[in-house]
Amino acid sequence: MKRCLELGQKALREVAPNPMVGSVIVLDGKIIGEGYHQFYGKEHAEVNAIRAVHDKRVLKNATLFVNLEPCSHFGKTPPCADLIIKHHIPHVVIGSIDTNSLVAGQGIEKLKKAGVKVEIGILEETCRELNKRFFTHHEKKRPYVILKWAQTKDGYLDYKREINDKKKALQISNEASQKLVHQWRSEEQAIIIGTHTALLDNPQLTVRMISGKNPLRIAIDRTLRIPKEYHLLDKSTPTLILSEKEMESEINLEYVQVDFNIPIVPQLLHELYKRNIRSLLVEGGERLLSGFIQSGFWDEANIFTSDKKIESGVRAPILIEQPISKEDIGGDQLLKYKNLYAATLNSMPSSILSNNK
């Protein structure tokens, strides 16, 4: 199962919104075939593992391991459960049940009815962690939300700046930390900032320091204040603008009209859920980050702290949770947090989720 997880991890940037899945086939204690789901819409892990076995006749005596329940329905590819049954594989070991309503135990039931011995829950917690984005989408009806910010040693995000004063932003994190942030951008499907950050910093929100895919760029711009010449509106990569105003969309620049008289965060997350966006990186500033924290709609937080001190400025948000890990990134301290009580859109009133105009 550990090998399944290693294989599945290889597809981190390639298979979203599908889950990351690896599979190995074992005969007499030795791996005779392995594979993983490499690209969205292409063959699943079990298919590639079975293809890797040279002599298919030995499958009738083999055990197939997979970190997620084999699918039981026709999607972009045929059901993996049917393929396992076709090759008479007698024993299947599964890390975690697929909570997608299209599967949800049906793959396991199909295997059992065909006489396959099925074991479930091997390294289950680790298997669920690998596909935290996938499980959050299906179980909480929203994307997996990751907060990220950098702060000074004395707890500030930036100097206090005004939009027209042309004062440059405080550079807090080092180059190694910045490169890591670009890696994170390439791993998530969407990234968001608020109006104030967009106006102050004119960010690109793209992947540049490493090779990787750009996330969907999102900005909250209630009254459409972001100038047309700013990077976010350059149509170089898909971008979503949330506004109270109605605006015609263009290629790579889409406007979504929302109701600013009710909470924005659940409206945003519901919109992304409908679009099959499985993960969201929140890059600030303070008001937007605090909005996510206060709403409870966050799952992870990654906070860089440098040795710099500025003694006054824009205060960083405060988390009451304790960090789960600490790491040195080129001299910056990276603390990681988990929200054990993350909110679910299932519990939100329908009026808040259906107010998109």
CSV table of C-alpha atoms in Angstrom, one decimal:
chain,number,residue,atom,x,y,z
A,1,MET,CA,0.0,0.0,0.0
A,2,LYS,CA,2.9,2.3,0.7
A,3,ARG,CA,4.1,1.7,-2.9
A,4,CYS,CA,0.5,2.5,-4.2
A,5,LEU,CA,0.7,5.9,-2.4
A,6,GLU,CA,4.2,6.6,-3.8
A,7,LEU,CA,2.8,5.9,-7.3
A,8,GLY,CA,-0.3,7.9,-6.8
A,9,GLN,CA,1.6,11.0,-5.6
A,10,LYS,CA,3.4,11.2,-9.0
A,11,ALA,CA,0.1,12.5,-10.6
A,12,LEU,CA,-0.3,15.4,-8.2
A,13,ARG,CA,-0.3,18.1,-10.9
A,14,GLU,CA,-1.9,16.0,-13.7
A,15,VAL,CA,-5.2,14.2,-12.7
A,16,ALA,CA,-7.3,16.9,-10.9
A,17,PRO,CA,-10.2,16.9,-10.4
A,18,ASN,CA,-9.7,13.1,-10.3
A,19,PRO,CA,-8.1,11.4,-7.3
A,20,MET,CA,-4.5,10.3,-7.2
A,21,VAL,CA,-4.4,6.5,-7.3
A,22,GLY,CA,-1.6,3.9,-7.5
A,23,SER,CA,-1.9,0.2,-7.8
A,24,VAL,CA,0.4,-2.8,-7.5
A,25,ILE,CA,-0.1,-6.5,-8.2
A,26,VAL,CA,1.7,-9.0,-6.1
A,27,LEU,CA,2.4,-12.7,-6.6
A,28,ASP,CA,4.2,-14.8,-4.1
A,29,GLY,CA,5.3,-11.8,-2.2
A,30,LYS,CA,6.8,-10.0,-5.2
A,31,ILE,CA,5.4,-7.0,-7.2
A,32,ILE,CA,4.8,-8.3,-10.8
A,33,GLY,CA,2.9,-5.2,-12.1
A,34,GLU,CA,2.3,-1.6,-11.0
A,35,GLY,CA,0.8,1.6,-12.4
A,36,TYR,CA,-0.9,4.8,-11.5
A,37,HIS,CA,-3.6,7.2,-12.9
A,38,GLN,CA,-1.3,9.4,-14.9
A,39,PHE,CA,-3.6,11.9,-16.6
A,40,TYR,CA,-7.2,13.1,-16.2
A,41,GLY,CA,-9.5,11.2,-18.5
A,42,LYS,CA,-6.9,8.5,-19.2
A,43,GLU,CA,-6.5,4.9,-17.9
A,44,HIS,CA,-6.9,4.4,-14.1
A,45,ALA,CA,-4.2,2.9,-11.9
A,46,GLU,CA,-5.7,-0.7,-11.9
A,47,VAL,CA,-5.7,-0.7,-15.7
A,48,ASN,CA,-2.1,0.3,-15.9
A,49,ALA,CA,-1.0,-2.2,-13.2
A,50,ILE,CA,-2.8,-5.1,-15.0
A,51,ARG,CA,-1.3,-4.0,-18.4
A,52,ALA,CA,2.2,-4.1,-16.8
A,53,VAL,CA,1.8,-7.9,-16.0
A,54,HIS,CA,3.4,-9.7,-18.9
A,55,ASP,CA,1.6,-13.1,-18.4
A,56,LYS,CA,-2.0,-12.3,-17.6
A,57,ARG,CA,-2.6,-16.0,-16.7
A,58,VAL,CA,-0.9,-15.5,-13.4
A,59,LEU,CA,-3.4,-12.9,-12.3
A,60,LYS,CA,-5.8,-15.6,-11.1
A,61,ASN,CA,-3.3,-16.2,-8.3
A,62,ALA,CA,-2.3,-12.6,-7.6
A,63,THR,CA,-3.4,-9.9,-5.1
A,64,LEU,CA,-4.1,-6.4,-6.3
A,65,PHE,CA,-3.4,-3.4,-4.0
A,66,VAL,CA,-5.0,0.0,-4.6
A,67,ASN,CA,-5.2,3.1,-2.3
A,68,LEU,CA,-8.8,3.9,-3.4
A,69,GLU,CA,-11.8,1.7,-4.1
A,70,PRO,CA,-12.0,0.6,-7.7
A,71,CYS,CA,-14.6,2.5,-9.7
A,72,SER,CA,-17.9,0.7,-10.6
A,73,HIS,CA,-19.4,3.1,-13.1
A,74,PHE,CA,-18.7,4.2,-16.7
A,75,GLY,CA,-17.1,7.7,-16.7
A,76,LYS,CA,-14.3,8.7,-19.1
A,77,THR,CA,-13.1,5.1,-18.8
A,78,PRO,CA,-14.8,1.7,-18.1
A,79,PRO,CA,-15.2,0.4,-14.5
A,80,CYS,CA,-12.0,-0.9,-13.0
A,81,ALA,CA,-14.0,-3.4,-10.8
A,82,ASP,CA,-15.2,-5.1,-14.1
A,83,LEU,CA,-11.6,-5.4,-15.3
A,84,ILE,CA,-10.5,-7.0,-12.1
A,85,ILE,CA,-13.3,-9.5,-12.3
A,86,LYS,CA,-12.6,-10.2,-16.0
A,87,HIS,CA,-9.0,-11.2,-15.1
A,88,HIS,CA,-10.1,-13.4,-12.2
A,89,ILE,CA,-7.9,-11.6,-9.6
A,90,PRO,CA,-9.0,-13.4,-6.4
A,91,HIS,CA,-7.8,-10.9,-3.8
A,92,VAL,CA,-8.0,-7.1,-3.7
A,93,VAL,CA,-6.6,-4.9,-0.9
A,94,ILE,CA,-8.1,-1.3,-0.7
A,95,GLY,CA,-6.8,1.6,1.3
A,96,SER,CA,-9.9,3.8,1.5
A,97,ILE,CA,-13.5,3.7,0.3
A,98,ASP,CA,-14.4,6.1,-2.5
A,99,THR,CA,-17.0,8.5,-1.1
A,100,ASN,CA,-18.0,9.8,-4.5
A,101,SER,CA,-21.7,9.0,-4.7
A,102,LEU,CA,-21.1,7.3,-8.1
A,103,VAL,CA,-19.0,4.7,-6.3
A,104,ALA,CA,-19.4,4.8,-2.5
A,105,GLY,CA,-18.9,1.1,-1.8
A,106,GLN,CA,-20.5,-0.1,-5.0
A,107,GLY,CA,-17.1,-1.2,-6.4
A,108,ILE,CA,-16.4,-3.2,-3.3
A,109,GLU,CA,-19.9,-4.8,-3.5
A,110,LYS,CA,-19.4,-5.7,-7.1
A,111,LEU,CA,-16.1,-7.4,-6.4
A,112,LYS,CA,-17.5,-9.4,-3.4
A,113,LYS,CA,-20.5,-10.6,-5.5
A,114,ALA,CA,-18.0,-11.9,-8.0
A,115,GLY,CA,-16.3,-13.9,-5.3
A,116,VAL,CA,-13.3,-11.7,-4.9
A,117,LYS,CA,-11.8,-11.5,-1.4
A,118,VAL,CA,-11.7,-7.8,-0.4
A,119,GLU,CA,-9.8,-6.2,2.4
A,120,ILE,CA,-10.5,-2.5,3.3
A,121,GLY,CA,-8.9,0.2,5.4
A,122,ILE,CA,-5.1,-0.6,5.0
A,123,LEU,CA,-3.2,2.7,5.8
A,124,GLU,CA,-6.6,4.4,5.5
A,125,GLU,CA,-5.7,7.7,7.2
A,126,THR,CA,-2.6,8.1,4.9
A,127,CYS,CA,-4.7,7.2,1.8
A,128,ARG,CA,-7.3,9.8,2.7
A,129,GLU,CA,-4.6,12.4,3.3
A,130,LEU,CA,-3.2,11.8,-0.2
A,131,ASN,CA,-6.6,12.5,-1.7
A,132,LYS,CA,-7.7,15.2,0.8
A,133,ARG,CA,-8.9,17.5,-2.0
A,134,PHE,CA,-11.0,14.7,-3.6
A,135,PHE,CA,-12.6,13.7,-0.2
A,136,THR,CA,-13.3,17.3,0.8
A,137,HIS,CA,-15.1,17.9,-2.5
A,138,HIS,CA,-17.4,14.9,-2.1
A,139,GLU,CA,-17.9,15.0,1.7
A,140,LYS,CA,-18.0,18.8,2.4
A,141,LYS,CA,-19.3,20.0,-1.0
A,142,ARG,CA,-16.5,22.5,-1.4
A,143,PRO,CA,-12.8,22.7,-2.4
A,144,TYR,CA,-10.0,22.0,0.0
A,145,VAL,CA,-8.8,25.4,1.3
A,146,ILE,CA,-5.2,26.2,2.1
A,147,LEU,CA,-4.3,29.5,3.7
A,148,LYS,CA,-0.8,30.9,3.1
A,149,TRP,CA,1.0,34.0,4.3
A,150,ALA,CA,4.4,35.4,5.3
A,151,GLN,CA,4.9,37.4,8.5
A,152,THR,CA,7.7,39.2,10.3
A,153,LYS,CA,9.1,37.9,13.6
A,154,ASP,CA,6.9,40.5,15.4
A,155,GLY,CA,3.7,39.4,13.6
A,156,TYR,CA,3.2,41.8,10.7
A,157,LEU,CA,2.2,41.1,7.1
A,158,ASP,CA,3.3,44.4,5.6
A,159,TYR,CA,3.8,48.1,6.1
A,160,LYS,CA,0.6,50.1,6.2
A,161,ARG,CA,0.2,51.2,2.6
A,162,GLU,CA,-2.4,53.2,0.7
A,163,ILE,CA,-3.3,52.4,-2.9
A,164,ASN,CA,-1.9,55.6,-4.4
A,165,ASP,CA,1.2,56.1,-2.2
A,166,LYS,CA,3.4,53.9,-4.5
A,167,LYS,CA,5.1,52.4,-1.4
A,168,LYS,CA,6.6,49.0,-2.2
A,169,ALA,CA,5.4,45.9,-0.3
A,170,LEU,CA,7.7,44.6,2.4
A,171,GLN,CA,9.6,41.5,1.1
A,172,ILE,CA,9.4,39.1,4.0
A,173,SER,CA,10.2,35.6,2.8
A,174,ASN,CA,13.4,34.6,1.1
A,175,GLU,CA,13.9,33.1,-2.4
A,176,ALA,CA,13.6,29.5,-1.2
A,177,SER,CA,10.3,30.2,0.4
A,178,GLN,CA,9.1,32.1,-2.7
A,179,LYS,CA,10.0,29.1,-4.9
A,180,LEU,CA,8.1,26.8,-2.6
A,181,VAL,CA,5.0,29.0,-2.9
A,182,HIS,CA,5.2,28.7,-6.7
A,183,GLN,CA,5.4,25.0,-6.3
A,184,TRP,CA,2.2,25.1,-4.2
A,185,ARG,CA,0.5,27.2,-6.8
A,186,SER,CA,1.3,24.6,-9.4
A,187,GLU,CA,-0.3,21.9,-7.2
A,188,GLU,CA,-3.6,23.6,-6.5
A,189,GLN,CA,-6.4,24.3,-9.0
A,190,ALA,CA,-7.2,27.8,-7.9
A,191,ILE,CA,-5.7,30.8,-6.1
A,192,ILE,CA,-7.5,33.9,-4.7
A,193,ILE,CA,-6.7,37.4,-3.4
A,194,GLY,CA,-8.9,40.4,-2.4
A,195,THR,CA,-9.3,43.8,-4.0
A,196,HIS,CA,-6.9,45.6,-1.8
A,197,THR,CA,-4.0,43.2,-2.5
A,198,ALA,CA,-4.8,43.4,-6.2
A,199,LEU,CA,-4.7,47.2,-6.2
A,200,LEU,CA,-1.6,47.5,-4.0
A,201,ASP,CA,0.6,44.8,-5.6
A,202,ASN,CA,-0.7,44.1,-9.1
A,203,PRO,CA,0.3,40.4,-8.7
A,204,GLN,CA,0.4,37.9,-11.5
A,205,LEU,CA,-0.6,34.9,-9.4
A,206,THR,CA,1.1,32.6,-11.9
A,207,VAL,CA,3.7,29.8,-11.7
A,208,ARG,CA,7.1,31.3,-12.7
A,209,MET,CA,9.9,30.1,-10.4
A,210,ILE,CA,9.3,26.4,-11.3
A,211,SER,CA,7.9,24.5,-14.2
A,212,GLY,CA,4.2,23.9,-13.7
A,213,LYS,CA,0.6,24.7,-14.5
A,214,ASN,CA,-1.0,28.0,-13.5
A,215,PRO,CA,-3.9,27.8,-11.2
A,216,LEU,CA,-7.3,29.5,-11.9
A,217,ARG,CA,-6.8,33.1,-10.8
A,218,ILE,CA,-9.6,34.5,-8.7
A,219,ALA,CA,-10.0,38.0,-7.3
A,220,ILE,CA,-12.8,39.7,-5.3
A,221,ASP,CA,-13.5,43.0,-6.9
A,222,ARG,CA,-16.9,44.3,-5.7
A,223,THR,CA,-17.1,47.5,-7.7
A,224,LEU,CA,-14.7,46.5,-10.5
A,225,ARG,CA,-11.8,48.8,-9.3
A,226,ILE,CA,-8.9,46.7,-10.7
A,227,PRO,CA,-7.5,48.7,-13.7
A,228,LYS,CA,-7.7,47.0,-17.1
A,229,GLU,CA,-3.9,47.2,-17.5
A,230,TYR,CA,-3.3,45.1,-14.4
A,231,HIS,CA,-1.9,41.6,-14.6
A,232,LEU,CA,-5.1,39.9,-13.3
A,233,LEU,CA,-7.1,41.2,-16.3
A,234,ASP,CA,-4.5,40.5,-19.0
A,235,LYS,CA,-6.3,37.3,-20.1
A,236,SER,CA,-3.0,35.3,-20.2
A,237,THR,CA,-4.5,32.5,-18.1
A,238,PRO,CA,-8.0,31.7,-16.9
A,239,THR,CA,-9.2,34.2,-14.4
A,240,LEU,CA,-12.4,34.7,-12.4
A,241,ILE,CA,-13.6,38.0,-10.9
A,242,LEU,CA,-16.3,38.1,-8.3
A,243,SER,CA,-18.3,41.4,-8.4
A,244,GLU,CA,-21.7,42.8,-7.5
A,245,LYS,CA,-21.8,44.3,-11.0
A,246,GLU,CA,-22.8,42.5,-14.1
A,247,MET,CA,-20.0,42.3,-16.6
A,248,GLU,CA,-19.7,40.4,-19.9
A,249,SER,CA,-17.1,37.7,-19.8
A,250,GLU,CA,-14.3,37.2,-22.3
A,251,ILE,CA,-11.9,34.4,-23.1
A,252,ASN,CA,-9.8,33.7,-20.0
A,253,LEU,CA,-11.6,36.5,-18.1
A,254,GLU,CA,-14.9,35.5,-16.5
A,255,TYR,CA,-17.1,37.6,-14.2
A,256,VAL,CA,-19.4,36.1,-11.6
A,257,GLN,CA,-22.0,38.3,-10.0
A,258,VAL,CA,-22.5,37.6,-6.3
A,259,ASP,CA,-24.4,39.2,-3.4
A,260,PHE,CA,-22.1,41.2,-1.1
A,261,ASN,CA,-24.9,41.6,1.4
A,262,ILE,CA,-24.5,38.0,2.6
A,263,PRO,CA,-21.2,36.1,3.4
A,264,ILE,CA,-18.9,35.9,0.4
A,265,VAL,CA,-16.8,32.9,1.3
A,266,PRO,CA,-19.6,30.2,1.1
A,267,GLN,CA,-20.8,31.7,-2.1
A,268,LEU,CA,-17.3,31.5,-3.6
A,269,LEU,CA,-16.8,27.9,-2.4
A,270,HIS,CA,-20.1,26.9,-3.8
A,271,GLU,CA,-19.3,28.4,-7.1
A,272,LEU,CA,-16.0,26.5,-7.2
A,273,TYR,CA,-17.7,23.3,-6.1
A,274,LYS,CA,-20.1,23.6,-9.1
A,275,ARG,CA,-17.1,24.1,-11.4
A,276,ASN,CA,-15.4,20.9,-10.0
A,277,ILE,CA,-12.5,22.9,-8.5
A,278,ARG,CA,-11.1,20.7,-5.8
A,279,SER,CA,-8.5,23.0,-4.1
A,280,LEU,CA,-8.1,26.7,-3.4
A,281,LEU,CA,-4.9,28.6,-2.2
A,282,VAL,CA,-5.7,31.8,-0.3
A,283,GLU,CA,-2.8,34.3,-0.6
A,284,GLY,CA,-4.3,37.2,1.2
A,285,GLY,CA,-4.3,39.9,2.3
A,286,GLU,CA,-5.3,40.2,6.0
A,287,ARG,CA,-9.0,40.9,5.4
A,288,LEU,CA,-9.5,37.9,3.1
A,289,LEU,CA,-7.4,35.5,5.2
A,290,SER,CA,-9.3,36.6,8.4
A,291,GLY,CA,-12.6,36.1,6.6
A,292,PHE,CA,-11.7,32.5,5.8
A,293,ILE,CA,-10.5,31.9,9.4
A,294,GLN,CA,-13.6,33.4,11.0
A,295,SER,CA,-15.9,31.4,8.7
A,296,GLY,CA,-14.3,28.1,9.5
A,297,PHE,CA,-13.9,27.3,5.8
A,298,TRP,CA,-10.2,26.4,5.8
A,299,ASP,CA,-8.4,23.1,6.0
A,300,GLU,CA,-4.7,23.9,6.1
A,301,ALA,CA,-2.5,27.0,6.8
A,302,ASN,CA,1.1,27.4,5.9
A,303,ILE,CA,2.8,30.4,7.6
A,304,PHE,CA,6.3,31.7,6.9
A,305,THR,CA,8.0,33.7,9.6
A,306,SER,CA,11.3,35.6,8.9
A,307,ASP,CA,13.7,37.3,11.3
A,308,LYS,CA,12.7,40.7,10.1
A,309,LYS,CA,10.9,43.1,12.5
A,310,ILE,CA,9.0,46.3,11.5
A,311,GLU,CA,7.3,47.2,14.9
A,312,SER,CA,4.2,48.5,13.2
A,313,GLY,CA,2.1,47.8,10.1
A,314,VAL,CA,-0.6,45.4,9.0
A,315,ARG,CA,-1.1,42.7,11.7
A,316,ALA,CA,-1.0,39.0,10.6
A,317,PRO,CA,-4.0,36.9,11.3
A,318,ILE,CA,-3.9,34.7,14.4
A,319,LEU,CA,-4.7,31.0,14.6
A,320,ILE,CA,-5.8,29.4,17.9
A,321,GLU,CA,-4.7,26.0,16.6
A,322,GLN,CA,-1.3,24.5,17.4
A,323,PRO,CA,1.1,23.9,14.5
A,324,ILE,CA,1.4,20.2,13.4
A,325,SER,CA,4.9,20.7,11.9
A,326,LYS,CA,7.8,23.2,11.8
A,327,GLU,CA,10.5,23.4,9.1
A,328,ASP,CA,13.4,25.7,8.2
A,329,ILE,CA,13.2,27.0,4.6
A,330,GLY,CA,16.5,28.8,3.9
A,331,GLY,CA,16.3,30.7,7.2
A,332,ASP,CA,12.5,31.3,7.2
A,333,GLN,CA,10.5,29.2,9.6
A,334,LEU,CA,7.5,27.4,8.1
A,335,LEU,CA,4.7,26.4,10.4
A,336,LYS,CA,1.9,24.2,9.1
A,337,TYR,CA,-1.5,24.0,10.7
A,338,LYS,CA,-4.6,21.8,10.3
A,339,ASN,CA,-8.2,22.8,11.0
A,340,LEU,CA,-9.7,19.8,12.7
A,341,TYR,CA,-13.1,21.4,12.7
A,342,ALA,CA,-13.3,22.7,9.2
A,343,ALA,CA,-16.7,23.8,8.1
A,344,THR,CA,-18.8,22.1,5.4
A,345,LEU,CA,-21.1,23.7,2.9
A,346,ASN,CA,-23.7,21.0,3.7
A,347,SER,CA,-24.5,22.9,6.9
A,348,MET,CA,-25.0,26.3,5.2
A,349,PRO,CA,-28.5,27.7,4.5
A,350,SER,CA,-29.4,27.3,0.9
A,351,SER,CA,-30.2,31.0,0.6
A,352,ILE,CA,-26.5,31.8,1.1
A,353,LEU,CA,-25.4,29.3,-1.5
A,354,SER,CA,-28.0,30.1,-4.2
A,355,ASN,CA,-27.7,33.8,-4.4
A,356,ASN,CA,-25.4,33.9,-7.3
A,357,LYS,CA,-27.2,36.0,-9.9
